[in-house]
PDB file of C-alpha atoms in Angstrom:
ATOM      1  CA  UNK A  82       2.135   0.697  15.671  1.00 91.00           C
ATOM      2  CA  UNK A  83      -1.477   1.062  14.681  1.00 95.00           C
ATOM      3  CA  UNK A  84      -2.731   2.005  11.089  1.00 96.00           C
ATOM      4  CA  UNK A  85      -5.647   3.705   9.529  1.00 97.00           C
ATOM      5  CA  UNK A  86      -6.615   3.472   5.833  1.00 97.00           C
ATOM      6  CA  UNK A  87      -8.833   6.034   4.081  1.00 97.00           C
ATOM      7  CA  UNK A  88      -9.894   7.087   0.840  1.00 97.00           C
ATOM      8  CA  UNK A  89     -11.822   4.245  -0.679  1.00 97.00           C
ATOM      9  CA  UNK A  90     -15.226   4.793  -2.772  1.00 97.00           C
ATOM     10  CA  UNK A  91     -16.996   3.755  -5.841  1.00 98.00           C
ATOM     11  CA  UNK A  92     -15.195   5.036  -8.792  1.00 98.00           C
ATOM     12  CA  UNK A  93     -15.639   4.802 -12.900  1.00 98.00           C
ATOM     13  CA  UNK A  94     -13.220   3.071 -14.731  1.00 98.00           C
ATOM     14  CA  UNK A  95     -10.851   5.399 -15.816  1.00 98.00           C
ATOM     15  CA  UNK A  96     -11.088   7.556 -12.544  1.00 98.00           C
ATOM     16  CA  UNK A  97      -8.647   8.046  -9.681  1.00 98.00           C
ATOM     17  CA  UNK A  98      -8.585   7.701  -6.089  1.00 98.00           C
ATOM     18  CA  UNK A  99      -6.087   8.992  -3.352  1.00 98.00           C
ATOM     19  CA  UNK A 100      -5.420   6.363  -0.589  1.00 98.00           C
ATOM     20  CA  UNK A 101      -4.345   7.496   3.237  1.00 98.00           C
ATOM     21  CA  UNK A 102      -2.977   5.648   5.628  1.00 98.00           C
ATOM     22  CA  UNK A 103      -2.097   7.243   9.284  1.00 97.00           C
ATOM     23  CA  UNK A 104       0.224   5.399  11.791  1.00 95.00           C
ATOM     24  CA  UNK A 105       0.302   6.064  15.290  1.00 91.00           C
ATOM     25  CA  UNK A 106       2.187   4.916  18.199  1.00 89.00           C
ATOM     26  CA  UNK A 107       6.130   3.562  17.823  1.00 88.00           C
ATOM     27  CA  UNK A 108       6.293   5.250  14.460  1.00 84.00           C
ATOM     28  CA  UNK A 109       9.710   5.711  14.969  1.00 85.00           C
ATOM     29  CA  UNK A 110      10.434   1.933  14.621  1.00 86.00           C
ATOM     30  CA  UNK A 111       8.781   1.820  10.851  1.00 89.00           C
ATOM     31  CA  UNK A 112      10.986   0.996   8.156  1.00 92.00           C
ATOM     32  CA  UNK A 113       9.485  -0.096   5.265  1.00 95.00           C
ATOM     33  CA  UNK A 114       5.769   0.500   4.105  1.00 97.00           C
ATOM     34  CA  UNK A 115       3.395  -0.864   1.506  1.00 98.00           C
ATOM     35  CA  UNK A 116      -0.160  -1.894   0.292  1.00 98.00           C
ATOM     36  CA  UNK A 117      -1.781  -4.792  -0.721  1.00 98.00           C
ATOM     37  CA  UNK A 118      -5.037  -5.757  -1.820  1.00 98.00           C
ATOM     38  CA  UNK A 119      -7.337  -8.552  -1.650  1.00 98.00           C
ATOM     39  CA  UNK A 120     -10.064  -8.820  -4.615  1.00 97.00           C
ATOM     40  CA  UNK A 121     -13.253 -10.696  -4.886  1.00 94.00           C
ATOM     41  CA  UNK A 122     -12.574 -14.218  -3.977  1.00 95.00           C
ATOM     42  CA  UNK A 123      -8.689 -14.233  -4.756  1.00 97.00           C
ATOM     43  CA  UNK A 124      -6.242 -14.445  -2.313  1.00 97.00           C
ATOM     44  CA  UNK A 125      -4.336 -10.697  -0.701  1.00 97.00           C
ATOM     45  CA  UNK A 126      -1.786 -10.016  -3.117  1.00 98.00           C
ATOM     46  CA  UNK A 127       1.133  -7.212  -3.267  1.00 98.00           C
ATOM     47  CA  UNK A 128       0.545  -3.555  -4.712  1.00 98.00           C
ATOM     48  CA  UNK A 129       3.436  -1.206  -4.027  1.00 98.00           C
ATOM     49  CA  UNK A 130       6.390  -0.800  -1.030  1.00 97.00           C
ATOM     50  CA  UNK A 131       8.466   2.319  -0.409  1.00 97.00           C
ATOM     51  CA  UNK A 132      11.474   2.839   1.845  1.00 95.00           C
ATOM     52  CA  UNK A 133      11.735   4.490   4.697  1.00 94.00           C
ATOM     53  CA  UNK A 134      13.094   7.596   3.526  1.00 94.00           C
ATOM     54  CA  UNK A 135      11.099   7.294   0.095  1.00 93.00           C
ATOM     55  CA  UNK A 136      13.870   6.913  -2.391  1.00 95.00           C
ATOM     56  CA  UNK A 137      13.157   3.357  -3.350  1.00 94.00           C
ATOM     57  CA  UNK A 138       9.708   1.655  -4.424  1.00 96.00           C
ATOM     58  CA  UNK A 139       8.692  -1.189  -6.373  1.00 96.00           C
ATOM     59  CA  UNK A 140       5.428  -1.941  -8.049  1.00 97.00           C
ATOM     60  CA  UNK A 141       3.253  -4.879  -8.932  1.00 98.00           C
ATOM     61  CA  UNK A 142       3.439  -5.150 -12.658  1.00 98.00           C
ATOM     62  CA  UNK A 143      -0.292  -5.072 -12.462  1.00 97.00           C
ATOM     63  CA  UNK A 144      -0.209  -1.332 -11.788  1.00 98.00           C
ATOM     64  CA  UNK A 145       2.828   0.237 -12.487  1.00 98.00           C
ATOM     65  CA  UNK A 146       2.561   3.504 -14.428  1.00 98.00           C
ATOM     66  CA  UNK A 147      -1.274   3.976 -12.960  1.00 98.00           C
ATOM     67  CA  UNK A 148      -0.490   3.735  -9.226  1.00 98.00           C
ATOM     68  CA  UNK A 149       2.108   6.042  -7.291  1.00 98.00           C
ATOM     69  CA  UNK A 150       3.286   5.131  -3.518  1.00 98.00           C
ATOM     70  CA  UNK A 151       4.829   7.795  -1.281  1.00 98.00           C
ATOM     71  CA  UNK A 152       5.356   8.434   2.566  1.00 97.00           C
ATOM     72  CA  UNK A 153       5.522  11.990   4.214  1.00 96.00           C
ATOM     73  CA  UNK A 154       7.296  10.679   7.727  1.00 94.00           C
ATOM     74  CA  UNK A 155       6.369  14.531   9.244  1.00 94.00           C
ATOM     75  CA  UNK A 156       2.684  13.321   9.360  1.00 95.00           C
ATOM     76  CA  UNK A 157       3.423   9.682   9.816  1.00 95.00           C
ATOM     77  CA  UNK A 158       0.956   9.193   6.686  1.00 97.00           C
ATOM     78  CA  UNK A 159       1.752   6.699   3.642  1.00 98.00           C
ATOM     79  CA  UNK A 160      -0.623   6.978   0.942  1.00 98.00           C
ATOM     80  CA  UNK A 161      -1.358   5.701  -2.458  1.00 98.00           C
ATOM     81  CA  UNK A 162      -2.416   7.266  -5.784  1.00 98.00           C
ATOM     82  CA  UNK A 163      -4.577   5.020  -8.069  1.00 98.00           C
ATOM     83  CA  UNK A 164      -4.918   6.362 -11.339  1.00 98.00           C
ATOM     84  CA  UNK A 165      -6.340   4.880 -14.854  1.00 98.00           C
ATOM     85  CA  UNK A 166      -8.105   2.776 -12.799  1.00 98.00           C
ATOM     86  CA  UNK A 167      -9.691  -0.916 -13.906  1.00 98.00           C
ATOM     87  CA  UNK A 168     -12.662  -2.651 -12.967  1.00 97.00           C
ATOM     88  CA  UNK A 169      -9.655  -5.324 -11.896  1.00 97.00           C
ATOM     89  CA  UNK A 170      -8.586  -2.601  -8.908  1.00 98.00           C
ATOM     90  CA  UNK A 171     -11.938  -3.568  -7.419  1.00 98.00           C
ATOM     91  CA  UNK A 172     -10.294  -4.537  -3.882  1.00 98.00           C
ATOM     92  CA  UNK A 173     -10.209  -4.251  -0.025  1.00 98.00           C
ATOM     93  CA  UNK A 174      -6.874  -2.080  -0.035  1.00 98.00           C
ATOM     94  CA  UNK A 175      -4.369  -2.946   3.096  1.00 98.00           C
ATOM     95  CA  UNK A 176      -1.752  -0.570   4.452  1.00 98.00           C
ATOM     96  CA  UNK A 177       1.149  -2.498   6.239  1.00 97.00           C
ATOM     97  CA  UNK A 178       4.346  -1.071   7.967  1.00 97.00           C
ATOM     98  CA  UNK A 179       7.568  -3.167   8.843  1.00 95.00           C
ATOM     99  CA  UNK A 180       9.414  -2.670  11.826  1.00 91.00           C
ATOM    100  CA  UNK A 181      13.273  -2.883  11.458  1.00 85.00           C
ATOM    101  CA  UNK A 182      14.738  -3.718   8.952  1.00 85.00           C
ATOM    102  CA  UNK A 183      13.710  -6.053   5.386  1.00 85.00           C
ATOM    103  CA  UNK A 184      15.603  -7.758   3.331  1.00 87.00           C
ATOM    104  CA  UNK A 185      15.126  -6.090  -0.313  1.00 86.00           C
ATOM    105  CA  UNK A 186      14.431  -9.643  -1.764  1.00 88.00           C
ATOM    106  CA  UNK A 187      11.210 -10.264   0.947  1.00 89.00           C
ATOM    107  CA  UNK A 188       9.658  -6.491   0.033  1.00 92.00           C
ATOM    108  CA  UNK A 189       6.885  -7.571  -1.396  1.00 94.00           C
ATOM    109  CA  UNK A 190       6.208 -10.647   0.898  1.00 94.00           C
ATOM    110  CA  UNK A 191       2.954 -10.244   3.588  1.00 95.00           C
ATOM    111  CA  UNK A 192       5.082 -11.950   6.310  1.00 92.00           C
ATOM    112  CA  UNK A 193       7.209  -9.271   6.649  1.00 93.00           C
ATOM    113  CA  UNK A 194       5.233  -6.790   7.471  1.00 95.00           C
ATOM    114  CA  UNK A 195       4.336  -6.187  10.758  1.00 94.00           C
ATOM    115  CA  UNK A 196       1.463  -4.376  11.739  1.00 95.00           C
ATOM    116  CA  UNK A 197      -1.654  -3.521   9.273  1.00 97.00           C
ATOM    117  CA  UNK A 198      -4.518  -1.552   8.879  1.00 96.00           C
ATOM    118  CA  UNK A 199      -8.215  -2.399   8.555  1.00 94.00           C
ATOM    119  CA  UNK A 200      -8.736  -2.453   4.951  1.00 95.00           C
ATOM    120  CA  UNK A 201     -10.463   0.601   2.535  1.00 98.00           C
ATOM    121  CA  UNK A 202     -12.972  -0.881   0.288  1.00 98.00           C
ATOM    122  CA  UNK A 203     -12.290   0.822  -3.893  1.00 98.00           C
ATOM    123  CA  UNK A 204     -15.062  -0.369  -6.285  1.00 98.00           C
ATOM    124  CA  UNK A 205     -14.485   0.482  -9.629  1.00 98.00           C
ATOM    125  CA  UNK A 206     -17.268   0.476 -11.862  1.00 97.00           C
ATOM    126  CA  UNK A 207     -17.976   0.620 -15.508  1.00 94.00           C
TER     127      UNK A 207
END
């Protein structure tokens, strides 16, 4: 499975941004799918999951009620909705994809996640 993230850029506090990611290849096998982000100098750390069919999702408490995930499995595309954003969003933003099943407890866990993409840079400014 290979993955694409789009949709970074500079953006004022306040602002939004719409994140893409495109898989390719054995999409068929992808179960769960989520982002993460790695800041400045801090370690990667979780954002949001989402099942495979969409109907469950969990948040990092960091950005629930600004950020939305959701998946549209007809164009193998997961993306990520950043509203209200803070000059603490500033982050390389990760796309990841599981293959097979998760155990709900290790959702938000890197390790379980299987193949990644290549990181889209979102600078938020003041």
């Amino acid at each position: 499975v290979q993955l694409q993230a789009s949709g970074g850029g500079l953006v004022q506090a306040g602002g939004s941004l719409r994140l893409s990611c495109a898989t390719s290849g054995r999409t068929f096998s992808i179960t769960n799918m989520a982002w993460f982000r790695r800041a400045p100098g801090k370690e990667r750390e979780f954002v949001a999951t989402i099942s495979r069919n969409g109907r469950i999702i969990q948040y990092a408490d960091s950005v629930k009620g600004r950020f939305t995930i959701s998946r549209d499995n007809a164009k193998n595309t997961l993306y990520l909705q950043m509203n209200s954003l803070k000059l603490e969003d500033t982050a390389v933003y990760y796309c990841a994809a599981a293959n097979g099943a998760v155990v709900y407890s290790d959702w938000q866990r890197e390790v379980r996640y299987d193949s990644w993409g290549q990181g889209t840079l979102v600078t938020v400014s003041s």
